Coordinates of C-alpha atoms in Angstrom, one line a residue:
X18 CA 18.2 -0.1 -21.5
X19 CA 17.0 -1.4 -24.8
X20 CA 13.6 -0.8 -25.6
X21 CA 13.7 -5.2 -26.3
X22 CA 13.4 -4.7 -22.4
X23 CA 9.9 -3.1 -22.6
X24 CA 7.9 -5.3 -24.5
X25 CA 7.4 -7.7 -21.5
X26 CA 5.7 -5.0 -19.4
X27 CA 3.7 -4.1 -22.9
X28 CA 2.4 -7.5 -23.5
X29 CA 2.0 -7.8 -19.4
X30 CA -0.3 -4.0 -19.7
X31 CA -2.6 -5.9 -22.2
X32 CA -3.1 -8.7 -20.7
X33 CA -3.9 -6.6 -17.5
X34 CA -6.2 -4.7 -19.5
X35 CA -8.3 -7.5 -20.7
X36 CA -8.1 -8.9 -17.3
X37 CA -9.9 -6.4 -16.0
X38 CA -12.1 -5.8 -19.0
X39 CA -13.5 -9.7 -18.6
X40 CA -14.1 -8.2 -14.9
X41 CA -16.5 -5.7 -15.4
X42 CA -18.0 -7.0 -18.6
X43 CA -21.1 -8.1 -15.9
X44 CA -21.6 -4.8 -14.3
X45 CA -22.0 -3.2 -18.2
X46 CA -25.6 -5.4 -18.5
X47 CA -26.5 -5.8 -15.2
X48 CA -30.2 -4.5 -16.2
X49 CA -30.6 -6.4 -19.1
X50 CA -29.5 -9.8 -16.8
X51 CA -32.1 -8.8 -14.0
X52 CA -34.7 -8.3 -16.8
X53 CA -37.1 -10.8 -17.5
X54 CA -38.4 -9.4 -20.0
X55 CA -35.8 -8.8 -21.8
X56 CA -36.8 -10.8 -24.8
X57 CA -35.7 -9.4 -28.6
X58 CA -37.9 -9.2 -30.9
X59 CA -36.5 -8.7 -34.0
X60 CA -35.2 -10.5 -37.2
X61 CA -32.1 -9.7 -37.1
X62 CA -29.9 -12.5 -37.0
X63 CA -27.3 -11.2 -34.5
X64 CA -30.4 -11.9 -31.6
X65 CA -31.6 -14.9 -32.3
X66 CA -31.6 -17.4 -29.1
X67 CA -33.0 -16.5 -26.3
X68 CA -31.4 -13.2 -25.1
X69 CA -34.1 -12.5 -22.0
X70 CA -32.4 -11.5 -18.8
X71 CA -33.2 -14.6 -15.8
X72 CA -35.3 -11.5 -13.7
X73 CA -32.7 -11.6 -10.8
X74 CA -32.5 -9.9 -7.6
X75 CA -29.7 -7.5 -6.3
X76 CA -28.6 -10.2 -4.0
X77 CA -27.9 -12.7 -7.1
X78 CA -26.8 -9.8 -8.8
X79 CA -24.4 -9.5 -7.2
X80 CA -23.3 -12.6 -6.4
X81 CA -22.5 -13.5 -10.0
X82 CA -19.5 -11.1 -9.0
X83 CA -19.0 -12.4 -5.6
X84 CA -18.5 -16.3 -7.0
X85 CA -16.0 -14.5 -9.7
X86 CA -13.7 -13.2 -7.1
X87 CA -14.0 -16.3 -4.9
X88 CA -12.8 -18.8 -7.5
X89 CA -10.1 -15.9 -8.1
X90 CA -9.2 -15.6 -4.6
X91 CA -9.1 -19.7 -3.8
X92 CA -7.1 -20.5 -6.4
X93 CA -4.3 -17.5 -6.0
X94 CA -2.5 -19.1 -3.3
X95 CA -2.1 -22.4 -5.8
X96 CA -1.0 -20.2 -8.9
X97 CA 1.3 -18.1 -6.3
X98 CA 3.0 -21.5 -5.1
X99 CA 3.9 -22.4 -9.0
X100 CA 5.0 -18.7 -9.4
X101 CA 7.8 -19.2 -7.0
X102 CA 8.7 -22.3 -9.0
X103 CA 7.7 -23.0 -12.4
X104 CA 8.2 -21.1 -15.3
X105 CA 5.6 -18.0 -15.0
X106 CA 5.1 -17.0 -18.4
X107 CA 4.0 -20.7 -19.5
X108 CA 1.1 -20.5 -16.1
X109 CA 0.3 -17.1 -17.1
X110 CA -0.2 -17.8 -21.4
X111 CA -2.5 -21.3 -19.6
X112 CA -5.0 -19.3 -17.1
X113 CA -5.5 -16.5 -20.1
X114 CA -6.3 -19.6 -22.2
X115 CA -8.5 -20.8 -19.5
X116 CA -10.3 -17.6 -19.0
X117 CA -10.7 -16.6 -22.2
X118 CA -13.1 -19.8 -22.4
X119 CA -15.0 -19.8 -19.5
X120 CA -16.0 -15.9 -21.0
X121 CA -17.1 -17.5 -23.8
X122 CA -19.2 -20.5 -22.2
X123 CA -21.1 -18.0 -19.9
X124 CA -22.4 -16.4 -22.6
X125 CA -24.2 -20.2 -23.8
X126 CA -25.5 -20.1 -20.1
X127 CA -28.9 -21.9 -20.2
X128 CA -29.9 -20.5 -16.8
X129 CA -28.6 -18.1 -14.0
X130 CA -27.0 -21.4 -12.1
X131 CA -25.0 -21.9 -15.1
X132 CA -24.0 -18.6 -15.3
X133 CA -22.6 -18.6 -11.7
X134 CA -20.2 -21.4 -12.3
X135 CA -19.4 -19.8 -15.8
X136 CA -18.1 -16.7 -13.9
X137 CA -16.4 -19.1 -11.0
X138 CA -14.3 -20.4 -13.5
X139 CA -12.9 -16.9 -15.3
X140 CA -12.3 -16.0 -11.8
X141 CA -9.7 -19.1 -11.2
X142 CA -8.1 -18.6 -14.9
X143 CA -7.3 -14.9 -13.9
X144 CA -5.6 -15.5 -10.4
X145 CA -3.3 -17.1 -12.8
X146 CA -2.4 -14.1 -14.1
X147 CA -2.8 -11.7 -11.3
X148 CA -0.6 -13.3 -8.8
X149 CA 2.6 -13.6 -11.4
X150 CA 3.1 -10.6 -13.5
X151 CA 3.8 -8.0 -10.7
X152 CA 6.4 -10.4 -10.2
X153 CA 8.1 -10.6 -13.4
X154 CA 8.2 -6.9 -13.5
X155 CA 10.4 -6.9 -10.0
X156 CA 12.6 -9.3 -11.5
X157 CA 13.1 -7.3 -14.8
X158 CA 13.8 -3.9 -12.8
X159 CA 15.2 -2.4 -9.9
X160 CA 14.1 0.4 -7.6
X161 CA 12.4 3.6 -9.1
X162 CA 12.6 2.0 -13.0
X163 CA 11.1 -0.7 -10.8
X164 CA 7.7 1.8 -9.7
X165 CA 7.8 3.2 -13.2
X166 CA 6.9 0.1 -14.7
X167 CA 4.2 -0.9 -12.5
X168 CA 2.6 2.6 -12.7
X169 CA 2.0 2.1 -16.8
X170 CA 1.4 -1.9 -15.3
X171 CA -1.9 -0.6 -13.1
X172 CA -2.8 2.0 -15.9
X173 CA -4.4 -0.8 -17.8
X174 CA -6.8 -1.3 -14.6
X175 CA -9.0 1.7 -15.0
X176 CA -8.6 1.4 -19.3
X177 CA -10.2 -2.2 -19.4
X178 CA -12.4 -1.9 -16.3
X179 CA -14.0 1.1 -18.7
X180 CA -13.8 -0.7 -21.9
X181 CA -15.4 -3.5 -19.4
X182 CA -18.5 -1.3 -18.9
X183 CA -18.5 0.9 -22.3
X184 CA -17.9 -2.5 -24.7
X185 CA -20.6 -4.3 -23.1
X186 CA -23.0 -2.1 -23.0
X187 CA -22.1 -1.1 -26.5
X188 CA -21.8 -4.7 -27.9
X189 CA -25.4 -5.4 -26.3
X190 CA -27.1 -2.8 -27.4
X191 CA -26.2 -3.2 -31.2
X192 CA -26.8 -6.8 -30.5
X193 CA -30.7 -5.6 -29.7
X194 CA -30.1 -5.5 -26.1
X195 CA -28.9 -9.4 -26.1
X196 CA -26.8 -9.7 -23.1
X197 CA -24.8 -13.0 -24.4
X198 CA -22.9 -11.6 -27.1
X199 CA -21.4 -8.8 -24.4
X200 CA -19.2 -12.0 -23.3
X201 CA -18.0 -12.8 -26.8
X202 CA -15.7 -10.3 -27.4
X203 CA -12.9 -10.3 -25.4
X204 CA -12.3 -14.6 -25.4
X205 CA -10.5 -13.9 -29.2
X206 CA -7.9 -11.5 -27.7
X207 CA -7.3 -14.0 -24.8
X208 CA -6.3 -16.6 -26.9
X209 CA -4.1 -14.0 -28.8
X210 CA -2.4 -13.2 -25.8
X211 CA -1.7 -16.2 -24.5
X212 CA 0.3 -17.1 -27.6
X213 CA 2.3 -13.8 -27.6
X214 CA 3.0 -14.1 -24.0
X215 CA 4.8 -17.5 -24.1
X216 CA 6.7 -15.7 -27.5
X217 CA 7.8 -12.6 -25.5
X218 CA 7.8 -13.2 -22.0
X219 CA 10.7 -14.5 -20.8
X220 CA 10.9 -15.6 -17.2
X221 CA 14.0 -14.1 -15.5
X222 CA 15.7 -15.4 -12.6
X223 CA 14.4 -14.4 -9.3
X224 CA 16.3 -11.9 -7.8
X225 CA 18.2 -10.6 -10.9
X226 CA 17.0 -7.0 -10.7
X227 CA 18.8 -6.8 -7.1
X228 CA 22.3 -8.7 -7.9
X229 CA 21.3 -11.5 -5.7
X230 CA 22.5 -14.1 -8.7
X231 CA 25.5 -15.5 -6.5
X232 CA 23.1 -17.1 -4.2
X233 CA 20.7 -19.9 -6.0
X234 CA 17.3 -18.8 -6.7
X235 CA 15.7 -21.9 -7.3
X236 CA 13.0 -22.0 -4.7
X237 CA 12.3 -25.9 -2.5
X238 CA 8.9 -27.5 -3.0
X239 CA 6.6 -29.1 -1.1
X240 CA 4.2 -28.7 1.4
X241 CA 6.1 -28.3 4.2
X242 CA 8.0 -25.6 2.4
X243 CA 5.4 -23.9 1.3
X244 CA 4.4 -23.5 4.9
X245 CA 7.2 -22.2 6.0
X246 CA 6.9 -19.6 3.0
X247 CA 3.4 -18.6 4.4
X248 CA 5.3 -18.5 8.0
X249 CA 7.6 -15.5 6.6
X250 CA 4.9 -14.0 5.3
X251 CA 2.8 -13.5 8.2
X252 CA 5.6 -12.2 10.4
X253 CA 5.9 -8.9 7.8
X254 CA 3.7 -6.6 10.1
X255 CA 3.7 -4.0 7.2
X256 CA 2.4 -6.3 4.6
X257 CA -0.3 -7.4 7.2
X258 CA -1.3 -3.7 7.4
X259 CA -1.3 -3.0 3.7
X260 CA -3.0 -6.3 3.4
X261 CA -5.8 -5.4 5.6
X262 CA -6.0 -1.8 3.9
X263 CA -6.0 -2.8 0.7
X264 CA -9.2 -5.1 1.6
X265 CA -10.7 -2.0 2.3
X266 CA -9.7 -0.1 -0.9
X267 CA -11.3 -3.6 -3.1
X268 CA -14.4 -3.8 -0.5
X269 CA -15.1 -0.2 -2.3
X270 CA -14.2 -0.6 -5.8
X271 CA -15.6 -3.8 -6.1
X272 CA -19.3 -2.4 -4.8
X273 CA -18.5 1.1 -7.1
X274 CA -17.6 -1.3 -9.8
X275 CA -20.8 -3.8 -9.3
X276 CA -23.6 -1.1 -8.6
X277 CA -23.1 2.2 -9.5
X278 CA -24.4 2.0 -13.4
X279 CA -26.9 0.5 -11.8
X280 CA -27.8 2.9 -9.3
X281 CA -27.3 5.6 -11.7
X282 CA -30.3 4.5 -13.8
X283 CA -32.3 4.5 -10.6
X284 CA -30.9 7.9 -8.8
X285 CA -31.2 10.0 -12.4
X286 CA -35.3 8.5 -12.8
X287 CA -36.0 9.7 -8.9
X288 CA -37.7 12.7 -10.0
X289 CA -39.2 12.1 -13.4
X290 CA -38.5 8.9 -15.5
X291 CA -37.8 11.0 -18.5
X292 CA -34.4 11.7 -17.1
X293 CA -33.2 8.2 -16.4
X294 CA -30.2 6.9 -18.0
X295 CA -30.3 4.1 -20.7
X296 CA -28.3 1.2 -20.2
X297 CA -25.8 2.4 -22.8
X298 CA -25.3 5.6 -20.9
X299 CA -24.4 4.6 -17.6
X300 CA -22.3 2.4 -18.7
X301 CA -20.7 5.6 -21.0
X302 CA -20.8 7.3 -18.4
X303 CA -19.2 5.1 -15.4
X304 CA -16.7 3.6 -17.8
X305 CA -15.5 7.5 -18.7
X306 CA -15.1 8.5 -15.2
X307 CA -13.0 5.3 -14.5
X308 CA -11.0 5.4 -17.6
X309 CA -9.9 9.1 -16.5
X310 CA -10.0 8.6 -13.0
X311 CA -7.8 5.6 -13.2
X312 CA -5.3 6.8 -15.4
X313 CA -4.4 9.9 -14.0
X314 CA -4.9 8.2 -10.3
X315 CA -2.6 5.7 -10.9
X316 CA 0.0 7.6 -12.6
X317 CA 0.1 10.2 -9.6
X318 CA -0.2 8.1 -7.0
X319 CA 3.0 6.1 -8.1
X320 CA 5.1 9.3 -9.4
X321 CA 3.7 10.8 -5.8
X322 CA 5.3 7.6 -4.3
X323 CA 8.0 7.7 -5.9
X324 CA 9.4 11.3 -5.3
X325 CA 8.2 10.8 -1.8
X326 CA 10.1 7.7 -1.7
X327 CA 13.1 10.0 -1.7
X328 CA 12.8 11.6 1.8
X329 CA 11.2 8.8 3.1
X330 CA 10.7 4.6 3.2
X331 CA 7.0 5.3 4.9
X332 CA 6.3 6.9 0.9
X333 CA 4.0 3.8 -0.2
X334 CA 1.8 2.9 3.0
X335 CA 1.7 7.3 3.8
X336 CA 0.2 7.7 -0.1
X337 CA -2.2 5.0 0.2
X338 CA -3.6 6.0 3.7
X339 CA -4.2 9.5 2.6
X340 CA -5.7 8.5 -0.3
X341 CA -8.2 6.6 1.4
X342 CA -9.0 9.2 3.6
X343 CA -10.1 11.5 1.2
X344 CA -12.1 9.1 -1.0
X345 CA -14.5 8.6 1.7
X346 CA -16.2 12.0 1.5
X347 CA -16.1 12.2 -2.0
X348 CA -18.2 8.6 -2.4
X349 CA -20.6 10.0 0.3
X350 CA -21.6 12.7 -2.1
X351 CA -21.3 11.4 -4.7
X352 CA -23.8 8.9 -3.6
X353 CA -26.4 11.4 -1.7
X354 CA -26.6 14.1 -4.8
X355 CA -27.4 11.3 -7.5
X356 CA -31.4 11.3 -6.9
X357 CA -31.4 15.3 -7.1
X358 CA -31.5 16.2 -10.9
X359 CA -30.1 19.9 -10.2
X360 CA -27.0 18.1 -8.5
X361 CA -26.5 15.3 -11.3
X362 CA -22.8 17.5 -12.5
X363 CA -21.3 17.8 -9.2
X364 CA -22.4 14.3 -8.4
X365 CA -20.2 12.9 -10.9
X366 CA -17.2 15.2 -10.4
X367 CA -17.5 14.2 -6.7
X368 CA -17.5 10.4 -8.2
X369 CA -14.4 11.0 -10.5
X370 CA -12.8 12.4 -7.3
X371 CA -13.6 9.3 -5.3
X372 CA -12.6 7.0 -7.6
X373 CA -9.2 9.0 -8.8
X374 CA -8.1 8.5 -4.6
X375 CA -9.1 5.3 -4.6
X376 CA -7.0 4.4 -7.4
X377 CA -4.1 6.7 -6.3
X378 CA -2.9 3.2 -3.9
X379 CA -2.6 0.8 -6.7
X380 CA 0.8 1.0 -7.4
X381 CA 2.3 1.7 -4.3
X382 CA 0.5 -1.0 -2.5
X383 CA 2.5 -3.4 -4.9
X384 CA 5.4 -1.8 -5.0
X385 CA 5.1 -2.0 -1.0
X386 CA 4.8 -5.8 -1.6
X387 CA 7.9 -6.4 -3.6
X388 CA 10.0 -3.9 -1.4
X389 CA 9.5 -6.0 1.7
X390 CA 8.9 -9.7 0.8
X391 CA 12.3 -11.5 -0.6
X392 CA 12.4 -12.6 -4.5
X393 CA 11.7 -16.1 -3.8
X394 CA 8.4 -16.0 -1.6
X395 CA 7.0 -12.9 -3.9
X396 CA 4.7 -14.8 -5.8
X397 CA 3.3 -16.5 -2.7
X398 CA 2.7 -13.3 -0.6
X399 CA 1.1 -11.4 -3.9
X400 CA -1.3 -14.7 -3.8
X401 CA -1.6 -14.5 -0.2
X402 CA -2.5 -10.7 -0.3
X403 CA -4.8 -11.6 -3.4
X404 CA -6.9 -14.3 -1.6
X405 CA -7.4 -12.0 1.9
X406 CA -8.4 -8.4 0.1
X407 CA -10.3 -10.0 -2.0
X408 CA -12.6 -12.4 1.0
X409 CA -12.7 -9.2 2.7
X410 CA -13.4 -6.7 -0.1
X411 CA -14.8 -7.5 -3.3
X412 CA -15.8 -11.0 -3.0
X413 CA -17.8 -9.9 -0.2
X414 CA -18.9 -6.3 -1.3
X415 CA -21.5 -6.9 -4.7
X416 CA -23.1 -9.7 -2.5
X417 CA -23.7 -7.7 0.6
X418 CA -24.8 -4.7 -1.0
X419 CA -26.9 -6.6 -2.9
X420 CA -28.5 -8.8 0.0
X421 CA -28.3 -5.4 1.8
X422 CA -30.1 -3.6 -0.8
X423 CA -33.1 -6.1 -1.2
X424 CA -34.0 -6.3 3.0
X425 CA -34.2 -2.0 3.0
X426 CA -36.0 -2.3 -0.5
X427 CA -38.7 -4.5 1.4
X428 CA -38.7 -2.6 4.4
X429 CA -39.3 0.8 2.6
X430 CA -42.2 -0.7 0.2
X431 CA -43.9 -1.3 3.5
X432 CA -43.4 1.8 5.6
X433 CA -45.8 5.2 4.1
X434 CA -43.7 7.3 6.2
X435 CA -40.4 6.7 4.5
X436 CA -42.0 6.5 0.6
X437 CA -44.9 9.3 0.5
X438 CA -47.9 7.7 -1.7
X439 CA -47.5 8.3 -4.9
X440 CA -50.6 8.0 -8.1
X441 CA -47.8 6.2 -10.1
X442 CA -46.7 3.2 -8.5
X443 CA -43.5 2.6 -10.9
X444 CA -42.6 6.1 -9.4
X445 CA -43.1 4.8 -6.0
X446 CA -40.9 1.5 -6.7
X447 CA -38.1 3.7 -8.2
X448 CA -37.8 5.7 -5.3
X449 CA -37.5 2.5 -3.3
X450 CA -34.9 1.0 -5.3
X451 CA -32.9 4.4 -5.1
X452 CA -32.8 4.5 -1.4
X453 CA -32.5 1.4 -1.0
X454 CA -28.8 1.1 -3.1
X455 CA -27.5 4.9 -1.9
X456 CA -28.2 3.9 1.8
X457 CA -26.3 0.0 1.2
X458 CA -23.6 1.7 -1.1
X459 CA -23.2 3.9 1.8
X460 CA -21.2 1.0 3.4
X461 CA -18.4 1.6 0.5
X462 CA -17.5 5.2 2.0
X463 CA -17.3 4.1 5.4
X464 CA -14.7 1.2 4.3
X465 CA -12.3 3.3 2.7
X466 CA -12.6 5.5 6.4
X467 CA -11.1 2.2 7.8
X468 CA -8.4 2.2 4.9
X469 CA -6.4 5.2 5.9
X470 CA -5.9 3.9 9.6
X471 CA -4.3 0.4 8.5
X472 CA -2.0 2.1 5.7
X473 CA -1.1 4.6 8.7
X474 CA -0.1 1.5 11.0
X475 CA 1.8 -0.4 8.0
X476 CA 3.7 3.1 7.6
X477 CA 5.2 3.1 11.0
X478 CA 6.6 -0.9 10.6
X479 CA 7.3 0.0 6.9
X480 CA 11.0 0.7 7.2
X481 CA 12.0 -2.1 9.5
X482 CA 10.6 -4.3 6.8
X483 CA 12.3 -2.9 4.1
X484 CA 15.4 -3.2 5.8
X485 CA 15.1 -6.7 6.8
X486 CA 14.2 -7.9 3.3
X487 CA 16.9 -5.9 2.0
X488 CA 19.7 -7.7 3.8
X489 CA 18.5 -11.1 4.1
X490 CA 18.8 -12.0 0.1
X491 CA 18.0 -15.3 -1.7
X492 CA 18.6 -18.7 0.3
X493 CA 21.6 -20.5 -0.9
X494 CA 19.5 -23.5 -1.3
X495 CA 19.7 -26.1 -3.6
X496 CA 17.0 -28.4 -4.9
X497 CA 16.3 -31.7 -3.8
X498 CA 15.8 -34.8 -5.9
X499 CA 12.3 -35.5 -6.9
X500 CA 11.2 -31.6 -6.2
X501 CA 11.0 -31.9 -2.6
X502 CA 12.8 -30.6 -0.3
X503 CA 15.2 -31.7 2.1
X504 CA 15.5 -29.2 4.7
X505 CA 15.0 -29.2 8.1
X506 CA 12.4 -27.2 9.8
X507 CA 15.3 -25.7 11.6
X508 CA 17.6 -24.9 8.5
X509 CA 13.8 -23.3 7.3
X510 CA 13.3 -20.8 10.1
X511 CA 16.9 -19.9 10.4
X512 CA 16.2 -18.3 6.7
X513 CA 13.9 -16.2 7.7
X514 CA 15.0 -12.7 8.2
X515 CA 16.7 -11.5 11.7
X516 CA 14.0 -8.6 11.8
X517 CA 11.3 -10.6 11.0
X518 CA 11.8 -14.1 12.6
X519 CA 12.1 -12.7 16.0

């Protein structure tokens, strides 16, 4: 294969990687947002403005992620729908555009309120992106070039969720700890790759990496269609499975992703405040782990897959399940040794471990998507998938670890036989805010527990699934005047897979 055939999935890895480095920007300057007093004072010119944090609870803390993922999760079904019918590069190079700005306006953000809809709206412009370009790469190639290609495709997840924490810290703390210019980096590469994207994307037809070209691949439109899309869907019992598991698998990453450089500063000053880690470091520190977790996770989770794939069709949902398994433990370590000083090294090889299995599903759980939906409804059950892991995992995690985090914060301020009574009172309050994030993040560990079982369910319908989607093809279907279709909801059903619709 020319190498021409490689520089979609290049421009596809960096838009991925900012994608994910927009993400995280937040969790890189958490402390300086939920700072009051974080006013510069300074001439240099870089921090003039006000650059205070709005002094912030966990709970809105995290619900500046939370509203991020919602607006990403409402609006993937939409950007799905156009995937399976428009052209996808021209939606994609639009909702980078669209992002890429609504970083940049958060950073003007007058209040916390503003803020909120600031991050609302970067969540919307990347479900643009999120939903299509898995997509694009089944269409380009087939089978195991096909995993390949979505293995270097998730690399750029852990690579810009730790440029994400490193940058931001970094960018603030040369910026004299002004949080606002952590969101101005990133919106001059977006409008970069939105160009480039439209100039070397090109969207192939659906179906062409399988041969399915003798049947039209020109998908109908309309409501009523796109209902009977979402009827297919829901009748793949494996892609309900992954679907559920892979909630569990964002549930954790997203409250991992929110708190831990947070909590890091708090477990690391539980003994002596001299100890505690700057802002600058935790982010270093949490950004290093994920860079290296995620590379080599995702890479070995989809060459495991693969191989595996070989003896068996169970490879994908079998990887993921036992992935999730073992992540549990290492979180739950990870978590508990944090506040002890002498334990700080193993804690954060038992956090590189946690996060390396947790990453070891990425991949696969896509590549499980695109093996058993058809080419024409791809789009629409990657947006479906999208919306669900994402109300049950992270756009639900950074709030309720956060509103979870503030009610055993109040409770433990009040209760002498939990917090012994200390001389120094900031002591006292750091020892509250520790426990009170371990015991919430807690919740993580016990989620990824719940993983395993649904990938183990989705393995045993796995193979059925594949098999049905395998023979059914693309519907010979053509379009109807004025985009809407004209079939019946008889014609509909009866294109449904045998396997499936019964």
């Amino acid at each position: 294969m020319a190498w021409k055939a490689y520089v979609p999935v290049g421009m596809l890895f960096l838009v991925n990687m900012l994608n994910y480095m927009d993400r995280l920007t937040i969790s890189g300057i958490l402390p300086l947002l939920q700072d009051p007093s974080n006013v510069t004072q300074t001439t240099n010119k870089s921090c003039t403005g006000h650059c205070g944090g709005f002094g912030i609870s966990d709970k809105k803390s995290g619900l500046l992620q939370s509203v991020f993922i919602v607006g990403y999760m409402i609006f993937s079904p939409i950007f799905g729908y156009l995937g399976d019918r428009y052209n996808r590069p021209l939606i994609m190079a639009v909702g980078i555009f669209f992002w890429s700005a609504s970083t940049l306006g958060g950073s003007f953000a007058p209040n916390y309120l503003v803020l909120v809809v600031f991050r609302a709206l970067v969540g919307i412009g990347e479900a643009s992106y999120a939903t299509i370009a898995p997509t694009l790469i089944a269409d380009m190639f087939a089978q195991e070039r096909r995993m390949k290609m979505l293995i270097i495709f998730y690399l750029a997840v852990p690579i810009g969720s730790a440029l994400g924490y490193i940058v931001s810290g970094q960018v603030a703390s040369l910026a004299c700890n002004c949080w606002r210019w952590a969101f101005r980096v990133t919106p001059g590469l977006g409008l970069v790759f939105a160009v480039l994207s439209i100039l070397l994307i090109k969207d192939p037809p659906r179906g062409e990496s399988e041969h399915r070209l003798e049947h039209s691949t020109v998908a109908v439109t309309g409501v009523r269609a796109y209902l009977h899309d979402l009827k297919y869907i829901v009748r793949v019992r494996s892609y309900i499975w992954s679907t559920l598991g892979f909630s569990t698998v964002t549930f954790t990453i997203g409250a991992l992703a929110q708190w831990v450089p947070t909590y890091v500063r708090w477990a690391t000053a539980y003994e002596d405040k001299s100890y505690a880690y700057s802002v600058k470091w935790a982010g270093l520190a949490v950004g290093g782990i994920t860079v290296v977790a995620g590379l080599l996770g995702s890479y070995l989770g989809g060459e495991i897959a693969r191989l595996l794939g070989r003896r068996t069709k169970q490879a994908n949902a079998l990887v993921c399940g036992f992935s999730s398994l073992l992540a549990g433990p290492f979180i739950y370590f990870a978590l508990t040794a944090a506040h002890v000083h002498s334990l700080v090294y193993p804690m954060w090889v038992a956090m590189f471990l946690g996060m390396l299995m947790l990453l070891f599903g990425w991949a696969p759980v896509s590549a499980m998507l695109l093996s058993i939906i058809i080419p024409t409804r791809r789009a629409t059950a990657a947006a479906v998938q999208i919306f669900f892991s994402h109300l049950l995992g992270d756009a639900l995690s950074p709030f309720l670890i956060g509103w979870l985090s503030d009610g055993i914060r109040d409770n433990l301020r009040h209760s002498s036989a939990v917090l012994p009574k200390l001389e120094d009172s900031s002591q006292a309050e750091i020892m509250a805010e520790e426990r009170a994030l371990r015991y919430s993040l807690y919740s993580s560990a016990i989620m990824s527990t719940v993983g395993a079982f649904c990938f183990v369910v989705s393995a045993f319908y796995l193979p059925d699934d594949m098999d049905a989607a395998q023979k059914h093809g693309v519907p010979a279907v053509a379009e109807a005047p004025c985009g809407e279709s004209e079939l019946s909801d008889e014609e509909y059903i009866d294109d449904l897979p045998t396997a499936v619709a019964t």
